[in-house]
């Protein structure tokens, strides 16, 4: 057995202990001398009886009995005291105490204990007939409560058996007897539990079996599919003989509606707290629109804690900067009880400025009365700064657009002009309104005008355009019908998945005039150089050639006059002959380089064949010549230009290409000549072809351009180089050559 003695008088408690041990030597006696000791000891399970003094330092015995009874309804309690009286004794027995013993009669305490334990056991033996009692009480209990009350008996195997449930609980779970089952089978019914909450049920049942009261929330499954939430408050009852829990009384409440509201509120609260926007709720005007709630984002945004904000108006963030137009709009909206939007300069707790975009809206109750205001805030400092920077950037771009000297025209993917700057208006002679919404081909002469739309459609279909991101020379058409040369650069951009093109136009009329004059000068200079080469070649031929020939004749005469026995003189004459022959050969080579006489006597093709043969002999490079027409008659000057271009090309091959083979093809038509020179050398990159100082290549272009021709050079590293010359055989209006 296990007894609990509650008495703050140590001497009296010792006398009681002595009396109990003399009568119950095997008993486990637990003492409690203070409120703290009582609170600690009463939680222990297995007490068979409690003995308490009436007058205690922290309470009285009658009040303490009620506390014990709320924890252990069937635990017998005896009051042992000299501080009571007859009224107290009567009250103790009336409220359910097992007995009342005065301390001067302490010797009778063991008998009182035995009598109390026997009475408790007798009451426990009557429990088998209690089910019928519960059955009779059920209609009355069910009439006055909507809760689901029940009584559970714990079987010898430790399993719960429902002995009785109220009518509401029967309707909830269904009466098993309706299906022909026995009442005993019905008492074995267990409420179906949601699989995820079975651990909760197991834990609370184990707790109840240790004698501890429990309140748990879990989910039950009703009618096989409906899930409901229940709050279950259970009180265990112990067997006073073996100290085991044998009964459980409980009351269940359906809290499904409450839990759904709680979950909805939790979800809303979590969403509000997780929002990146600041959210604040304020009271009404009579409370100066004081803040009653602010979410985490609002606190992060402002730097204030919630305690620092509660009860304050949102003007705490204005920092005396209240003269803002949007603030007046917010105040007007509050007065008229409507929604509003504003962007304000606000200040954090540390005084730093931030731009705050706020939306306010009144909150109404179910009767339509406005009870609060909610504000949704967003830190738009970066956006405002970007908009300000963008505005300044747009102003600068607009200034450049309107004041740049080149014409700028923007067209859409259909070639329709969207915008143009004043320089473009001046360049083409149109006002902006005369061109906007018109096709760009209006500014093009033929044949470009007819071809433009097809070029644009081809680009949109294939995505390839040769004119993008490059500058090229084209002709423009002014309003007065005049055509002028211009340099055009085209780039593209996208807006809302639509193509737009920007054309930059530069008038190159004056540059063309200067280039024409420079080309004309270059042609004249080249012609003068050729004339000078021809003159020098003739003078060398006539003067130096004649002189060397005369010396050779004189040396031959001298050789005949010297006696044969003067061997040294004859050897010297032989050496002098060799030197003269070398000199004559050098003179011939110089004359050929200055002006190959074969060009004047046999024509261009013979000169090409001769030069190619000389190139092969001098450089050891294999050469092949193909000529489709032998009869080539060219204007004076063109033949030497073609020859010089070929000569320069062969020189470059010999010096830079490392080629082992060269082919030269010549084709002629009615008034055209095409010469193609190809090698299998190391080739060049574009950067190498356009490198500053490449005067040989530049000279070839200038020679061809002077006669209205064109030189095209194509080369790739490791794949050799090809040069193509196209030129008219005779002069025409388009040649660009001048006398």
XYZ file of C-alpha atoms in Angstrom:
739
model
C 0.000 0.000 0.000
C 0.978 3.633 -0.566
C -0.101 6.522 1.696
C 0.358 10.302 1.331
C 0.657 12.396 4.563
C 0.206 16.183 4.211
C 1.207 18.150 7.370
C 3.610 21.093 7.726
C 4.176 20.355 11.468
C 7.182 18.001 11.620
C 6.547 16.738 15.172
C 2.909 15.891 14.449
C 3.926 14.248 11.177
C 6.440 12.034 13.041
C 3.751 10.836 15.452
C 1.484 9.963 12.539
C 4.297 8.058 10.817
C 4.945 6.044 13.985
C 1.249 5.131 14.281
C 0.998 4.026 10.638
C 4.173 1.946 10.655
C 3.004 0.055 13.730
C -0.180 -0.970 11.911
C 1.002 -1.088 8.260
C 4.623 -2.172 8.305
C 4.696 -2.904 4.527
C 3.173 0.433 3.495
C 5.046 3.037 1.409
C 4.463 6.333 3.206
C 5.158 9.610 1.319
C 5.372 12.952 3.190
C 4.474 16.465 1.950
C 5.282 19.419 4.234
C 4.866 22.344 1.777
C 2.927 23.410 -1.291
C 5.910 22.616 -3.511
C 6.331 19.168 -1.984
C 2.605 18.445 -2.392
C 2.611 19.527 -6.076
C 5.581 17.272 -6.719
C 4.328 14.198 -4.800
C 0.684 14.294 -5.919
C 1.766 13.626 -9.488
C 3.060 10.229 -8.449
C 0.742 7.365 -9.300
C -0.467 4.523 -7.071
C -1.653 6.232 -3.872
C -4.236 4.173 -1.966
C -5.096 6.857 0.596
C -4.200 10.406 1.648
C -4.137 11.888 5.199
C -4.194 15.695 5.558
C -4.092 18.295 8.330
C -6.869 20.896 8.213
C -4.747 23.959 8.971
C -1.837 24.231 6.508
C 0.547 27.116 5.824
C -0.661 27.542 2.229
C -4.304 26.351 2.346
C -6.819 24.376 4.380
C -7.664 20.676 4.312
C -11.110 21.099 2.726
C -9.693 23.098 -0.225
C -6.840 20.641 -0.592
C -9.349 17.744 -0.720
C -11.068 19.314 -3.722
C -7.688 19.617 -5.479
C -6.932 15.936 -4.779
C -10.392 14.877 -5.909
C -9.986 16.763 -9.241
C -6.868 14.698 -9.881
C -7.926 11.337 -8.432
C -11.704 11.112 -8.132
C -11.727 7.789 -6.230
C -8.752 8.354 -3.898
C -9.995 8.198 -0.223
C -8.848 11.151 1.942
C -8.928 11.243 5.824
C -8.628 14.517 7.722
C -6.377 14.165 10.848
C -6.413 17.420 12.862
C -6.883 19.163 16.225
C -7.563 22.494 14.531
C -11.075 21.651 13.344
C -14.482 21.601 14.936
C -17.794 19.856 14.492
C -18.806 22.067 11.579
C -15.582 21.346 9.744
C -15.954 17.623 10.436
C -19.512 17.646 9.081
C -18.439 19.554 5.974
C -15.565 17.132 5.377
C -17.837 14.111 5.448
C -20.459 15.889 3.349
C -18.092 16.761 0.509
C -16.846 13.172 0.298
C -13.916 12.748 2.680
C -13.488 9.138 3.861
C -13.273 10.084 7.621
C -12.463 12.782 10.167
C -10.051 11.952 13.064
C -8.735 14.273 15.769
C -5.055 13.900 16.647
C -5.681 13.106 20.297
C -7.423 9.974 18.997
C -4.552 9.183 16.577
C -4.554 5.586 17.819
C -7.876 5.062 15.989
C -6.352 6.160 12.652
C -5.439 2.593 11.460
C -9.044 1.455 11.922
C -10.309 4.471 9.992
C -7.874 3.647 7.172
C -8.976 0.012 6.964
C -12.630 1.028 6.963
C -12.027 3.555 4.144
C -10.126 1.047 1.993
C -12.852 -1.607 2.526
C -15.578 0.831 1.559
C -13.706 1.845 -1.622
C -13.207 -1.807 -2.630
C -16.901 -2.513 -2.060
C -17.858 0.361 -4.333
C -15.449 -0.884 -6.982
C -17.089 -4.358 -6.945
C -20.328 -2.737 -7.996
C -18.813 -1.465 -11.285
C -20.031 -4.494 -13.241
C -23.596 -3.241 -12.873
C -22.778 0.344 -13.778
C -23.375 -0.106 -17.502
C -27.106 -0.356 -16.903
C -26.880 2.794 -14.810
C -25.144 4.616 -17.650
C -27.783 3.342 -20.051
C -30.485 4.918 -17.883
C -28.607 8.208 -17.527
C -27.763 8.523 -21.237
C -31.076 10.074 -22.422
C -30.865 12.735 -19.740
C -27.197 13.552 -20.354
C -27.670 13.596 -24.130
C -30.576 16.011 -23.770
C -28.427 18.628 -22.027
C -25.117 18.343 -23.920
C -23.988 18.169 -27.513
C -20.620 16.817 -26.486
C -19.666 13.206 -27.084
C -19.302 11.668 -23.600
C -18.196 8.091 -23.073
C -17.167 5.550 -20.461
C -14.430 2.998 -21.243
C -13.611 -0.142 -19.318
C -10.092 -1.479 -19.530
C -10.170 -5.225 -20.097
C -7.802 -7.594 -18.236
C -5.773 -7.707 -21.455
C -5.343 -3.923 -21.280
C -7.672 -3.131 -24.191
C -10.242 -0.309 -24.133
C -13.908 -1.370 -24.308
C -16.631 1.253 -24.764
C -19.224 0.609 -22.027
C -21.335 3.644 -22.715
C -21.572 6.635 -25.071
C -24.004 9.537 -25.262
C -26.632 9.660 -27.960
C -24.777 12.322 -30.052
C -21.728 10.065 -30.158
C -23.908 7.109 -31.161
C -25.300 9.081 -34.074
C -21.793 10.130 -35.054
C -20.327 6.650 -35.230
C -23.470 4.610 -35.853
C -24.925 2.027 -33.455
C -23.302 -1.317 -34.163
C -26.355 -3.147 -32.805
C -28.361 -1.919 -35.798
C -26.490 -4.465 -37.887
C -27.372 -7.465 -35.712
C -24.238 -7.302 -33.581
C -24.388 -8.078 -29.878
C -24.160 -5.371 -27.269
C -20.824 -6.776 -26.176
C -19.534 -6.442 -29.720
C -20.808 -2.892 -29.779
C -18.860 -2.101 -26.621
C -15.671 -3.221 -28.370
C -16.138 -0.544 -31.053
C -13.207 1.880 -31.520
C -13.526 5.225 -33.381
C -11.629 4.994 -36.730
C -8.547 7.203 -36.493
C -6.780 8.974 -39.331
C -3.638 6.914 -40.133
C -1.343 9.890 -39.543
C -2.778 10.407 -36.016
C -2.557 6.798 -34.774
C 0.727 7.622 -32.907
C -1.191 10.331 -30.994
C -3.819 7.797 -29.882
C -1.207 5.260 -28.821
C 0.708 7.859 -26.844
C -2.370 9.211 -25.032
C -3.651 5.704 -24.212
C -0.291 4.787 -22.690
C -0.423 8.021 -20.700
C -3.941 7.259 -19.460
C -2.923 3.765 -18.390
C -0.297 5.367 -16.080
C -3.089 7.297 -14.386
C -2.450 10.687 -15.972
C -5.281 12.837 -17.205
C -4.998 13.743 -20.907
C -6.442 16.119 -23.484
C -5.464 15.452 -27.074
C -6.566 16.558 -30.525
C -6.720 14.091 -33.412
C -8.609 13.275 -36.588
C -11.306 10.654 -36.910
C -12.752 9.168 -40.105
C -16.549 9.213 -40.167
C -18.673 7.135 -42.544
C -15.544 5.755 -44.133
C -14.353 8.979 -45.786
C -15.239 12.155 -43.895
C -12.346 13.485 -41.806
C -13.187 15.407 -38.618
C -11.080 16.926 -35.862
C -11.819 16.066 -32.211
C -10.599 17.332 -28.853
C -10.679 14.391 -26.405
C -10.450 14.981 -22.627
C -10.032 11.719 -20.669
C -9.803 11.022 -16.941
C -8.470 7.615 -15.767
C -9.808 5.782 -12.682
C -7.533 3.421 -10.714
C -8.331 0.134 -8.991
C -7.603 0.777 -5.311
C -6.603 -2.819 -4.808
C -4.004 -3.319 -7.572
C -3.437 0.366 -8.452
C -4.152 -0.276 -12.138
C -6.321 1.963 -14.313
C -9.563 0.132 -14.952
C -11.863 2.851 -16.198
C -11.634 5.943 -18.369
C -14.226 8.719 -18.484
C -14.037 11.064 -21.395
C -15.675 13.875 -23.322
C -15.030 14.510 -27.025
C -15.757 17.748 -28.835
C -16.007 18.124 -32.608
C -13.567 20.962 -33.350
C -13.562 20.524 -37.138
C -15.018 23.953 -37.827
C -12.634 25.573 -35.374
C -9.610 23.806 -36.834
C -10.565 24.789 -40.379
C -10.857 28.393 -39.279
C -7.553 28.099 -37.433
C -5.854 26.533 -40.438
C -7.267 29.224 -42.705
C -6.133 31.908 -40.298
C -2.729 30.266 -39.994
C -2.411 30.063 -43.761
C -3.410 33.698 -44.120
C -1.063 34.729 -41.318
C 1.772 32.711 -42.843
C 1.082 34.184 -46.271
C 1.054 37.702 -44.846
C 4.258 37.120 -42.888
C 5.904 35.495 -45.918
C 4.886 38.284 -48.273
C 7.699 40.394 -49.679
C 5.357 43.393 -49.470
C 5.018 45.237 -46.214
C 1.506 44.958 -44.732
C 0.196 47.187 -41.960
C -3.256 47.382 -40.335
C -4.420 50.534 -38.577
C -7.343 51.574 -36.462
C -9.833 54.311 -37.357
C -9.677 58.086 -37.101
C -10.806 58.148 -33.440
C -7.580 56.296 -32.604
C -5.472 58.451 -35.003
C -5.252 55.474 -37.356
C -2.874 53.803 -34.912
C -0.937 50.751 -36.085
C -2.270 47.509 -34.595
C -0.356 45.049 -36.812
C 2.662 44.995 -39.128
C 4.161 41.983 -40.871
C 7.822 41.000 -40.997
C 8.422 42.617 -44.381
C 7.139 45.940 -43.040
C 9.477 45.665 -40.044
C 12.446 44.856 -42.304
C 11.516 47.708 -44.617
C 11.292 50.351 -41.868
C 13.816 49.042 -39.344
C 11.303 49.367 -36.477
C 10.224 46.575 -34.142
C 6.517 45.801 -33.801
C 6.517 47.125 -30.219
C 7.931 50.448 -31.468
C 5.158 50.764 -34.058
C 2.075 49.649 -32.129
C -0.128 52.612 -31.234
C 1.660 55.006 -33.606
C 0.379 56.583 -36.800
C 2.224 55.718 -40.024
C 3.420 59.317 -40.136
C 6.236 58.064 -37.885
C 7.970 57.244 -41.175
C 7.600 60.794 -42.618
C 10.334 62.356 -40.468
C 8.721 65.814 -40.814
C 8.791 65.470 -44.617
C 5.003 65.803 -44.798
C 4.700 68.372 -47.571
C 4.172 65.771 -50.291
C 1.351 65.836 -52.811
C 0.582 62.133 -52.420
C 0.228 62.492 -48.635
C -2.644 64.901 -49.192
C -4.212 62.323 -51.522
C -3.993 59.649 -48.809
C -5.587 61.944 -46.258
C -8.424 62.740 -48.647
C -8.958 59.004 -49.263
C -9.133 58.320 -45.507
C -11.694 61.067 -45.047
C -13.849 59.776 -47.897
C -13.301 56.128 -46.803
C -12.028 54.887 -50.159
C -9.049 53.097 -51.637
C -5.944 55.065 -52.542
C -2.473 54.680 -54.024
C 0.579 56.840 -53.444
C 4.378 56.904 -53.727
C 5.971 58.647 -50.747
C 9.353 59.627 -49.432
C 9.631 57.720 -46.160
C 12.409 57.319 -43.644
C 13.595 54.255 -41.779
C 14.312 54.181 -38.078
C 17.967 55.012 -38.797
C 16.893 58.075 -40.837
C 17.741 56.675 -44.259
C 15.390 57.632 -47.102
C 13.433 55.093 -49.112
C 10.618 55.453 -51.640
C 7.470 53.722 -50.488
C 4.641 52.698 -52.820
C 1.512 52.203 -50.722
C -2.012 51.014 -51.403
C -4.588 51.589 -48.676
C -8.041 50.054 -48.459
C -10.792 50.113 -45.797
C -11.757 46.837 -44.066
C -15.485 46.240 -43.473
C -17.191 43.894 -41.032
C -20.180 41.695 -41.878
C -22.518 44.626 -41.381
C -20.574 46.741 -43.881
C -19.084 49.010 -41.227
C -15.466 50.123 -41.689
C -13.435 48.852 -38.747
C -9.806 49.175 -39.892
C -7.557 50.134 -42.773
C -4.994 47.877 -44.397
C -1.941 49.195 -46.182
C 0.229 47.236 -48.601
C 3.682 48.741 -48.987
C 6.551 48.117 -51.352
C 10.052 49.577 -51.259
C 10.413 51.037 -54.772
C 13.593 53.009 -54.131
C 15.479 51.127 -56.816
C 12.631 51.587 -59.286
C 12.359 55.324 -58.599
C 16.109 55.750 -58.925
C 16.080 53.728 -62.146
C 13.162 55.757 -63.502
C 14.978 58.966 -62.631
C 18.165 57.691 -64.259
C 16.145 56.455 -67.218
C 14.496 59.846 -67.562
C 17.878 61.554 -67.580
C 19.218 58.954 -70.006
C 16.197 59.420 -72.273
C 16.745 63.169 -72.200
C 20.376 62.692 -73.189
C 19.455 60.193 -75.915
C 16.724 62.543 -77.167
C 19.236 65.387 -77.262
C 21.724 63.259 -79.205
C 18.974 61.952 -81.495
C 17.760 65.444 -82.296
C 21.172 67.099 -82.644
C 23.418 64.480 -84.256
C 24.550 65.515 -87.728
C 23.796 62.130 -89.310
C 20.272 61.208 -90.261
C 18.630 58.526 -88.091
C 15.533 56.635 -89.253
C 13.667 53.897 -87.326
C 11.466 51.463 -89.255
C 9.372 48.456 -88.217
C 9.526 44.919 -89.584
C 7.321 45.934 -92.518
C 9.596 48.790 -93.569
C 7.240 51.480 -92.213
C 8.969 54.570 -90.845
C 8.313 54.990 -87.089
C 10.585 57.927 -86.266
C 13.299 60.118 -87.777
C 15.483 62.908 -86.473
C 15.754 66.510 -87.760
C 18.987 65.705 -89.626
C 17.144 63.055 -91.649
C 14.394 65.576 -92.432
C 16.988 68.056 -93.657
C 18.931 65.427 -95.598
C 15.941 64.147 -97.592
C 14.005 67.426 -97.719
C 10.867 66.052 -96.010
C 9.096 67.049 -92.819
C 8.704 64.199 -90.288
C 4.926 63.981 -90.764
C 5.449 63.448 -94.505
C 7.477 60.284 -93.874
C 6.114 58.688 -90.664
C 3.792 55.750 -91.484
C 5.246 55.591 -95.025
C 7.511 52.856 -96.391
C 11.244 53.535 -96.259
C 11.431 52.764 -99.988
C 10.069 56.288 -100.514
C 13.645 57.479 -99.901
C 15.231 55.044 -102.388
C 15.775 55.415 -106.125
C 15.294 52.524 -108.509
C 16.225 49.692 -108.598
C 16.614 49.635 -104.771
C 13.031 50.842 -104.278
C 11.512 47.818 -106.024
C 13.868 45.369 -104.338
C 13.614 46.652 -100.762
C 10.487 44.780 -99.622
C 11.803 41.472 -100.965
C 15.109 42.021 -99.121
C 13.221 42.673 -95.875
C 10.971 39.636 -96.313
C 13.955 37.415 -97.057
C 15.634 38.568 -93.871
C 12.546 38.017 -91.712
C 12.158 34.552 -93.212
C 15.781 33.431 -92.930
C 17.181 35.676 -90.235
C 20.190 36.444 -92.419
C 21.042 39.875 -93.776
C 24.314 41.097 -95.240
C 23.609 44.749 -94.504
C 23.161 44.412 -90.713
C 25.901 45.812 -88.486
C 27.914 46.970 -91.515
C 28.216 50.256 -93.404
C 27.818 50.403 -97.158
C 27.479 53.007 -99.863
C 24.041 53.404 -101.466
C 22.058 56.128 -103.193
C 19.310 58.174 -101.574
C 16.349 59.974 -103.141
C 15.418 63.463 -101.974
C 11.937 64.983 -102.080
C 12.984 67.113 -105.072
C 13.923 63.966 -107.009
C 17.680 64.416 -106.781
C 19.812 61.364 -106.101
C 22.812 61.587 -103.779
C 25.378 59.100 -102.472
C 25.205 58.193 -98.799
C 26.778 55.786 -96.344
C 24.162 53.577 -94.648
C 24.543 51.602 -91.434
C 21.687 49.310 -90.275
C 21.193 47.642 -86.878
C 18.218 45.893 -85.328
C 16.468 45.668 -81.965
C 13.401 43.926 -80.541
C 10.411 45.300 -78.643
C 7.572 42.985 -77.557
C 8.881 40.286 -79.933
C 8.716 42.630 -82.920
C 11.649 43.541 -85.166
C 12.732 47.160 -85.540
C 15.618 48.549 -87.571
C 17.683 51.685 -87.093
C 19.267 53.221 -90.176
C 22.079 55.760 -89.800
C 22.574 57.865 -92.958
C 25.605 60.006 -93.747
C 25.720 62.216 -96.867
C 28.990 61.402 -98.686
C 28.460 63.664 -101.688
C 31.457 65.827 -100.871
C 33.554 62.808 -99.995
C 32.657 61.234 -103.346
C 33.695 64.397 -105.135
C 36.970 64.411 -103.238
C 37.501 60.710 -103.935
C 36.728 61.207 -107.610
C 39.224 64.034 -107.763
C 41.774 61.951 -105.838
C 41.201 58.946 -108.103
C 41.490 61.128 -111.127
C 44.748 62.526 -109.743
C 45.952 59.025 -108.943
C 45.184 57.936 -112.510
C 47.005 60.872 -113.969
C 49.961 60.268 -111.686
C 50.024 56.600 -112.656
C 49.802 57.530 -116.323
C 52.592 60.014 -115.812
C 54.663 57.352 -114.107
C 54.042 54.966 -116.971
C 54.974 57.666 -119.477
C 58.104 58.356 -117.455
C 58.952 54.652 -117.339
C 58.423 54.448 -121.097
C 60.657 57.498 -121.677
C 63.369 56.145 -119.393
C 63.144 52.728 -121.019
C 63.564 54.289 -124.471
C 66.451 56.477 -123.339
C 68.170 53.519 -121.743
C 67.573 51.508 -124.909
C 68.700 54.281 -127.210
C 71.594 55.696 -125.230
C 72.937 53.042 -122.891
C 72.016 50.159 -125.192
C 73.728 51.776 -128.150
C 76.778 52.625 -126.054
C 77.126 49.051 -124.790
C 76.685 47.699 -128.335
C 79.385 50.058 -129.631
C 81.730 48.934 -126.848
C 81.073 45.318 -127.776
C 81.878 46.048 -131.446
C 85.056 47.931 -130.475
C 86.124 45.079 -128.219
C 85.596 42.620 -131.120
C 87.766 44.785 -133.426
C 90.447 45.028 -130.753
C 90.502 41.266 -130.324
C 91.279 40.863 -134.052
C 94.175 43.344 -133.902
C 96.041 41.735 -130.991
C 98.574 39.023 -131.972
C 97.572 35.508 -131.051
C 100.633 35.002 -128.833
C 99.448 37.676 -126.405
C 97.396 35.214 -124.366
C 96.829 37.493 -121.344
C 95.334 40.183 -123.575
C 92.926 37.703 -125.155
C 91.882 36.447 -121.671
C 91.199 40.001 -120.567
C 89.131 40.663 -123.706
C 87.056 37.519 -122.952
C 86.347 38.724 -119.422
C 85.363 42.145 -120.724
C 82.966 40.475 -123.175
C 81.304 38.620 -120.331
C 80.856 41.848 -118.373
C 79.434 43.562 -121.429
C 76.968 40.712 -121.978
C 75.852 40.927 -118.324
C 75.441 44.678 -118.685
C 73.391 44.304 -121.850
C 71.196 41.685 -120.061
C 70.667 43.987 -117.071
C 69.749 46.844 -119.361
C 67.216 44.665 -121.151
C 65.708 43.573 -117.788
C 65.472 47.155 -116.582
C 63.831 48.157 -119.839
C 61.384 45.236 -119.575
C 60.477 46.140 -115.988
C 59.974 49.780 -116.898
C 57.978 49.049 -120.021
C 57.951 45.543 -121.486
C 58.398 46.022 -125.194
C 56.535 42.785 -125.879
C 53.399 44.566 -124.609
C 53.756 47.187 -127.323
C 54.743 44.777 -130.078
C 52.761 41.551 -129.382
C 49.967 42.692 -127.032
C 48.685 41.955 -123.512
C 48.260 38.172 -123.651
C 51.785 37.641 -125.008
C 53.131 39.909 -122.280
C 51.236 37.887 -119.643
C 52.608 34.613 -121.012
C 56.151 36.033 -121.057
C 55.884 37.390 -117.493
C 54.446 34.119 -116.150
C 57.303 32.147 -117.782
C 59.862 34.522 -116.266
C 58.163 34.173 -112.833
C 58.387 30.365 -113.078
C 62.089 30.452 -113.967
C 63.000 32.957 -111.247
C 60.988 31.444 -108.346
C 60.678 27.738 -109.174
C 56.885 27.837 -108.758
C 54.752 25.770 -111.139
C 52.449 27.970 -113.259
C 49.493 27.263 -115.547
C 47.923 29.767 -117.986
C 44.458 29.402 -119.487
C 43.239 31.875 -122.123
C 39.749 31.614 -123.657
C 40.237 34.357 -126.268
C 43.508 35.347 -127.917
C 42.355 38.446 -129.768
C 42.338 41.152 -127.071
C 42.322 44.810 -128.131
C 42.370 47.340 -125.260
C 42.480 51.106 -125.000
C 45.842 52.660 -124.380
C 46.709 52.506 -120.727
C 44.364 49.631 -119.838
C 46.784 46.975 -121.051
C 49.624 48.261 -118.866
C 47.169 48.546 -115.897
C 46.192 44.875 -116.294
C 49.850 43.904 -116.700
C 50.905 45.866 -113.587
C 48.099 44.257 -111.514
C 49.282 40.807 -112.613
C 52.908 41.805 -111.941
C 52.091 43.006 -108.387
C 50.052 39.869 -107.665
C 52.913 37.604 -108.741
C 55.374 39.640 -106.652
C 53.163 39.198 -103.543
C 52.892 35.442 -104.183
C 56.658 35.113 -104.484
C 57.382 37.142 -101.343
C 54.603 36.107 -98.929
C 52.513 33.090 -99.953
C 54.910 30.143 -99.829
C 52.890 28.668 -102.710
C 54.054 25.791 -104.915
C 51.535 26.287 -107.719
C 49.869 29.253 -109.442
C 47.072 29.276 -112.038
C 46.197 32.288 -114.183
C 42.922 32.346 -116.146
C 41.958 35.022 -118.679
C 38.449 35.296 -120.146
C 37.266 37.985 -122.563
C 33.839 38.935 -123.787
C 32.461 41.575 -126.144
C 33.893 44.406 -124.052
C 34.993 42.706 -120.824
C 38.079 41.074 -119.458
C 38.310 38.813 -116.434
C 41.682 37.772 -115.038
C 41.871 35.353 -112.111
C 45.110 34.497 -110.308
C 44.999 31.667 -107.768
C 47.732 30.198 -105.534
C 47.848 27.317 -103.064
C 49.846 29.227 -100.454
C 49.284 29.954 -96.768
C 46.537 32.524 -97.372
C 45.649 35.641 -95.340
C 43.197 36.763 -92.683
C 40.921 39.766 -93.247
C 43.033 41.740 -90.800
C 46.171 40.946 -92.811
C 44.475 41.946 -96.074
C 43.430 45.324 -94.636
C 46.611 45.936 -92.655
C 47.973 49.466 -92.889
C 50.934 49.728 -95.239
C 49.680 47.192 -97.838
C 50.404 49.610 -100.662
C 50.727 46.857 -103.286
C 47.128 45.743 -102.731
C 45.980 49.353 -102.518
C 47.749 50.110 -105.809
C 45.986 47.218 -107.564
C 42.608 48.549 -106.412
C 43.476 52.071 -107.531
C 44.678 50.949 -110.977
C 41.476 48.966 -111.582
C 39.204 51.693 -110.169
C 40.769 54.346 -112.432
C 39.568 52.427 -115.457
C 36.159 51.530 -113.991
C 37.331 48.053 -113.041
C 37.252 46.104 -109.798
C 39.690 43.870 -107.926
C 38.289 41.244 -105.549
C 40.641 39.333 -103.257
C 39.473 36.229 -101.370
C 41.707 34.385 -98.941
C 41.547 31.987 -95.994
C 44.458 30.900 -93.803
C 45.840 27.583 -95.071
C 43.650 27.602 -98.182
C 45.498 29.995 -100.500
C 44.458 33.252 -102.139
C 42.559 34.197 -105.278
C 42.524 37.580 -107.056
C 39.870 38.437 -109.633
C 40.110 41.490 -111.909
C 37.088 42.632 -113.938
C 37.620 45.454 -116.444
C 36.137 46.834 -119.652
C 38.323 46.470 -122.752
C 37.351 49.916 -123.948
C 36.317 53.084 -122.158
C 32.650 53.813 -121.379
C 30.752 56.512 -119.476
C 30.812 54.452 -116.294
C 34.567 53.803 -116.317
C 35.384 56.902 -114.386
C 38.626 57.432 -116.315
C 39.636 60.898 -117.487
C 42.029 62.209 -120.105
